[in-house]
Amino acid sequence: MKCFYPALHKLEEVHLFYCRKLKTFQFESQEFQCPQAENQAIFLPKKVIPYLKFLAVSKEEIMMMLHGQFHVNNLSNLEALQLQCFHDDSDTLPYEFLQRLPNIENLIVCCSSFKEIFCTKRPTMDCVKEIIPQVKCLQLSSLSQLNSIGLEHSWVQHISENIQKLQIDKCHSLRSIVPSENSASAEEYVHRNCESLKEVVSEEVEELSGHVEEEIIVFHKLKTLSLRSLPNLGRFYNGNIELKFPSLLHLLLIDCSKMESFCAGTVSVNSWMEVQFKDEEDTEVDPFDEDTEVDPFGEKHAFLVEGDLNCAVRNVFEGYVLIPLSF
């Protein structure tokens, strides 16, 4: 593929995957040339960019933007950004580029060699608080070398405070997910297909100031927790500090064969909640597909739990019967 239809004045989404011979943007001022012309780009920025709400770009295209081949400010309507194909071991997240997109609410990072998302060292720029300040959903997929998300770093606090949904898929080097002081504001965690993940909340959380109050970790807003196909997950949390989930309504816990209990200490919920331990049907569901209308908490394999969630999870793995959802 080397060319595309020229009249795309109201295009809202652009997805580009593995089109190595395809030039995405035409940076010259001339009109669209003959479709058969060699190296003809598919989009004219002046006609396409202002309308975009979703953009998936590679490292190469971002470098073109940063080098001034068109104004990134024209992306003011962009709501979702997907970063992909950063394959050099030395690659880091393009913070300078993200700083120019203040209205992004959904950040997707996939198919890259990043070792960390938010680096330990503060980026060398004047105002780090301008880096995706409105992001509400962070999706990480197919990052085989990722070993740290970095939400615990102090310079990322303005980001972690706003994240409502954290989705992680196929990040096989990730061993734990350390929430920052404000990570308890998240409403949904979806983690799946991470071969090395041993715990979701690291014991290091005990050392973070402000995260523990009277030896209790409270996930104030978390409503949905989905843990699927995590073969080395031992517990959600290995520490002894008590966990509380006052807002939790749904827990999905599927294909976590090494999990014996939810945590080492006690864990409580304030009201009856649904817990699903098996799929009703053997179907694959893409957790990043917003258009998929599938209820992950099927009645056949879901149970009602109140009070000690840790005890309920242990009973299920030991073969005891819980209260099934009513039909």
mmCIF file of N, CA and C in Angstrom, residues 60-105:
data_model
loop_
_atom_site.group_PDB
_atom_site.id
_atom_site.type_symbol
_atom_site.label_atom_id
_atom_site.label_comp_id
_atom_site.label_asym_id
_atom_site.label_seq_id
_atom_site.Cartn_x
_atom_site.Cartn_y
_atom_site.Cartn_z
ATOM 1 N N GLU A 60 8.859 7.504 14.012
ATOM 2 C CA GLU A 60 9.263 8.269 12.836
ATOM 3 C C GLU A 60 8.337 9.453 12.586
ATOM 4 N N GLU A 61 7.040 9.229 12.695
ATOM 5 C CA GLU A 61 6.082 10.311 12.436
ATOM 6 C C GLU A 61 6.136 11.377 13.514
ATOM 7 N N ILE A 62 6.376 10.971 14.751
ATOM 8 C CA ILE A 62 6.494 11.944 15.828
ATOM 9 C C ILE A 62 7.709 12.834 15.616
ATOM 10 N N MET A 63 8.803 12.270 15.155
ATOM 11 C CA MET A 63 9.997 13.065 14.888
ATOM 12 C C MET A 63 9.727 14.099 13.808
ATOM 13 N N MET A 64 8.951 13.736 12.795
ATOM 14 C CA MET A 64 8.584 14.697 11.755
ATOM 15 C C MET A 64 7.795 15.857 12.353
ATOM 16 N N MET A 65 6.883 15.535 13.252
ATOM 17 C CA MET A 65 6.072 16.580 13.873
ATOM 18 C C MET A 65 6.925 17.501 14.733
ATOM 19 N N LEU A 66 7.816 16.920 15.504
ATOM 20 C CA LEU A 66 8.662 17.723 16.384
ATOM 21 C C LEU A 66 9.648 18.584 15.614
ATOM 22 N N HIS A 67 9.993 18.173 14.405
ATOM 23 C CA HIS A 67 10.919 18.950 13.580
ATOM 24 C C HIS A 67 10.209 20.015 12.757
ATOM 25 N N GLY A 68 8.939 20.243 13.070
ATOM 26 C CA GLY A 68 8.240 21.390 12.506
ATOM 27 C C GLY A 68 7.680 21.222 11.125
ATOM 28 N N GLN A 69 7.478 19.979 10.678
ATOM 29 C CA GLN A 69 6.936 19.811 9.336
ATOM 30 C C GLN A 69 5.440 20.112 9.294
ATOM 31 N N PHE A 70 4.809 20.119 10.441
ATOM 32 C CA PHE A 70 3.508 20.786 10.574
ATOM 33 C C PHE A 70 3.291 21.057 12.055
ATOM 34 N N HIS A 71 2.381 21.987 12.352
ATOM 35 C CA HIS A 71 2.193 22.440 13.721
ATOM 36 C C HIS A 71 1.383 21.425 14.521
ATOM 37 N N VAL A 72 1.970 20.945 15.624
ATOM 38 C CA VAL A 72 1.270 20.005 16.489
ATOM 39 C C VAL A 72 0.056 20.670 17.128
ATOM 40 N N ASN A 73 0.079 21.999 17.226
ATOM 41 C CA ASN A 73 -1.053 22.717 17.807
ATOM 42 C C ASN A 73 -2.345 22.465 17.046
ATOM 43 N N ASN A 74 -2.237 22.030 15.799
ATOM 44 C CA ASN A 74 -3.431 21.725 15.020
ATOM 45 C C ASN A 74 -4.163 20.491 15.535
ATOM 46 N N LEU A 75 -3.555 19.776 16.474
ATOM 47 C CA LEU A 75 -4.166 18.577 17.040
ATOM 48 C C LEU A 75 -4.965 18.890 18.301
ATOM 49 N N SER A 76 -5.514 20.059 18.384
ATOM 50 C CA SER A 76 -6.207 20.489 19.600
ATOM 51 C C SER A 76 -7.460 19.678 19.894
ATOM 52 N N ASN A 77 -8.047 19.037 18.877
ATOM 53 C CA ASN A 77 -9.252 18.232 19.082
ATOM 54 C C ASN A 77 -8.935 16.776 19.397
ATOM 55 N N LEU A 78 -7.668 16.430 19.418
ATOM 56 C CA LEU A 78 -7.279 15.041 19.636
ATOM 57 C C LEU A 78 -7.610 14.602 21.065
ATOM 58 N N GLU A 79 -8.352 13.494 21.179
ATOM 59 C CA GLU A 79 -8.758 12.970 22.476
ATOM 60 C C GLU A 79 -7.989 11.711 22.869
ATOM 61 N N ALA A 80 -7.550 10.943 21.858
ATOM 62 C CA ALA A 80 -6.856 9.683 22.136
ATOM 63 C C ALA A 80 -5.622 9.569 21.256
ATOM 64 N N LEU A 81 -4.522 9.145 21.851
ATOM 65 C CA LEU A 81 -3.259 9.000 21.130
ATOM 66 C C LEU A 81 -2.700 7.601 21.367
ATOM 67 N N GLN A 82 -2.275 6.966 20.278
ATOM 68 C CA GLN A 82 -1.617 5.663 20.383
ATOM 69 C C GLN A 82 -0.186 5.773 19.891
ATOM 70 N N LEU A 83 0.753 5.431 20.758
ATOM 71 C CA LEU A 83 2.175 5.430 20.426
ATOM 72 C C LEU A 83 2.602 3.996 20.162
ATOM 73 N N GLN A 84 3.285 3.773 19.046
ATOM 74 C CA GLN A 84 3.655 2.416 18.673
ATOM 75 C C GLN A 84 4.979 2.406 17.914
ATOM 76 N N CYS A 85 5.581 1.243 17.829
ATOM 77 C CA CYS A 85 6.785 1.028 17.014
ATOM 78 C C CYS A 85 7.976 1.870 17.470
ATOM 79 N N PHE A 86 8.224 1.914 18.774
ATOM 80 C CA PHE A 86 9.466 2.463 19.325
ATOM 81 C C PHE A 86 10.334 1.250 19.670
ATOM 82 N N HIS A 87 11.187 0.840 18.748
ATOM 83 C CA HIS A 87 11.855 -0.451 18.885
ATOM 84 C C HIS A 87 13.311 -0.377 19.334
ATOM 85 N N ASP A 88 13.870 0.825 19.485
ATOM 86 C CA ASP A 88 15.238 0.940 19.988
ATOM 87 C C ASP A 88 15.249 0.763 21.506
ATOM 88 N N ASP A 89 16.245 0.053 22.021
ATOM 89 C CA ASP A 89 16.320 -0.189 23.458
ATOM 90 C C ASP A 89 16.449 1.100 24.260
ATOM 91 N N SER A 90 16.978 2.140 23.645
ATOM 92 C CA SER A 90 17.187 3.410 24.339
ATOM 93 C C SER A 90 15.976 4.337 24.262
ATOM 94 N N ASP A 91 14.925 3.917 23.601
ATOM 95 C CA ASP A 91 13.753 4.777 23.429
ATOM 96 C C ASP A 91 13.073 5.072 24.761
ATOM 97 N N THR A 92 12.621 6.314 24.901
ATOM 98 C CA THR A 92 11.800 6.715 26.038
ATOM 99 C C THR A 92 10.531 7.361 25.515
ATOM 100 N N LEU A 93 9.568 7.504 26.378
ATOM 101 C CA LEU A 93 8.315 8.123 25.977
ATOM 102 C C LEU A 93 8.583 9.541 25.460
ATOM 103 N N PRO A 94 7.963 9.957 24.356
ATOM 104 C CA PRO A 94 8.226 11.291 23.788
ATOM 105 C C PRO A 94 7.525 12.390 24.591
ATOM 106 N N TYR A 95 8.116 12.754 25.720
ATOM 107 C CA TYR A 95 7.488 13.709 26.628
ATOM 108 C C TYR A 95 7.272 15.071 25.979
ATOM 109 N N GLU A 96 8.227 15.497 25.165
ATOM 110 C CA GLU A 96 8.095 16.799 24.504
ATOM 111 C C GLU A 96 6.870 16.820 23.600
ATOM 112 N N PHE A 97 6.632 15.734 22.913
ATOM 113 C CA PHE A 97 5.463 15.632 22.044
ATOM 114 C C PHE A 97 4.182 15.609 22.871
ATOM 115 N N LEU A 98 4.171 14.847 23.955
ATOM 116 C CA LEU A 98 2.986 14.758 24.807
ATOM 117 C C LEU A 98 2.659 16.098 25.453
ATOM 118 N N GLN A 99 3.689 16.890 25.716
ATOM 119 C CA GLN A 99 3.485 18.199 26.330
ATOM 120 C C GLN A 99 2.666 19.117 25.430
ATOM 121 N N ARG A 100 2.699 18.865 24.132
ATOM 122 C CA ARG A 100 1.981 19.710 23.180
ATOM 123 C C ARG A 100 0.556 19.231 22.932
ATOM 124 N N LEU A 101 0.132 18.193 23.641
ATOM 125 C CA LEU A 101 -1.213 17.636 23.455
ATOM 126 C C LEU A 101 -1.947 17.629 24.794
ATOM 127 N N PRO A 102 -2.312 18.796 25.304
ATOM 128 C CA PRO A 102 -2.877 18.888 26.654
ATOM 129 C C PRO A 102 -4.280 18.314 26.799
ATOM 130 N N ASN A 103 -4.966 18.052 25.687
ATOM 131 C CA ASN A 103 -6.356 17.594 25.774
ATOM 132 C C ASN A 103 -6.514 16.081 25.666
ATOM 133 N N ILE A 104 -5.417 15.353 25.598
ATOM 134 C CA ILE A 104 -5.472 13.900 25.493
ATOM 135 C C ILE A 104 -6.108 13.303 26.754
ATOM 136 N N GLU A 105 -7.134 12.453 26.563
ATOM 137 C CA GLU A 105 -7.771 11.764 27.679
ATOM 138 C C GLU A 105 -7.447 10.274 27.705
#
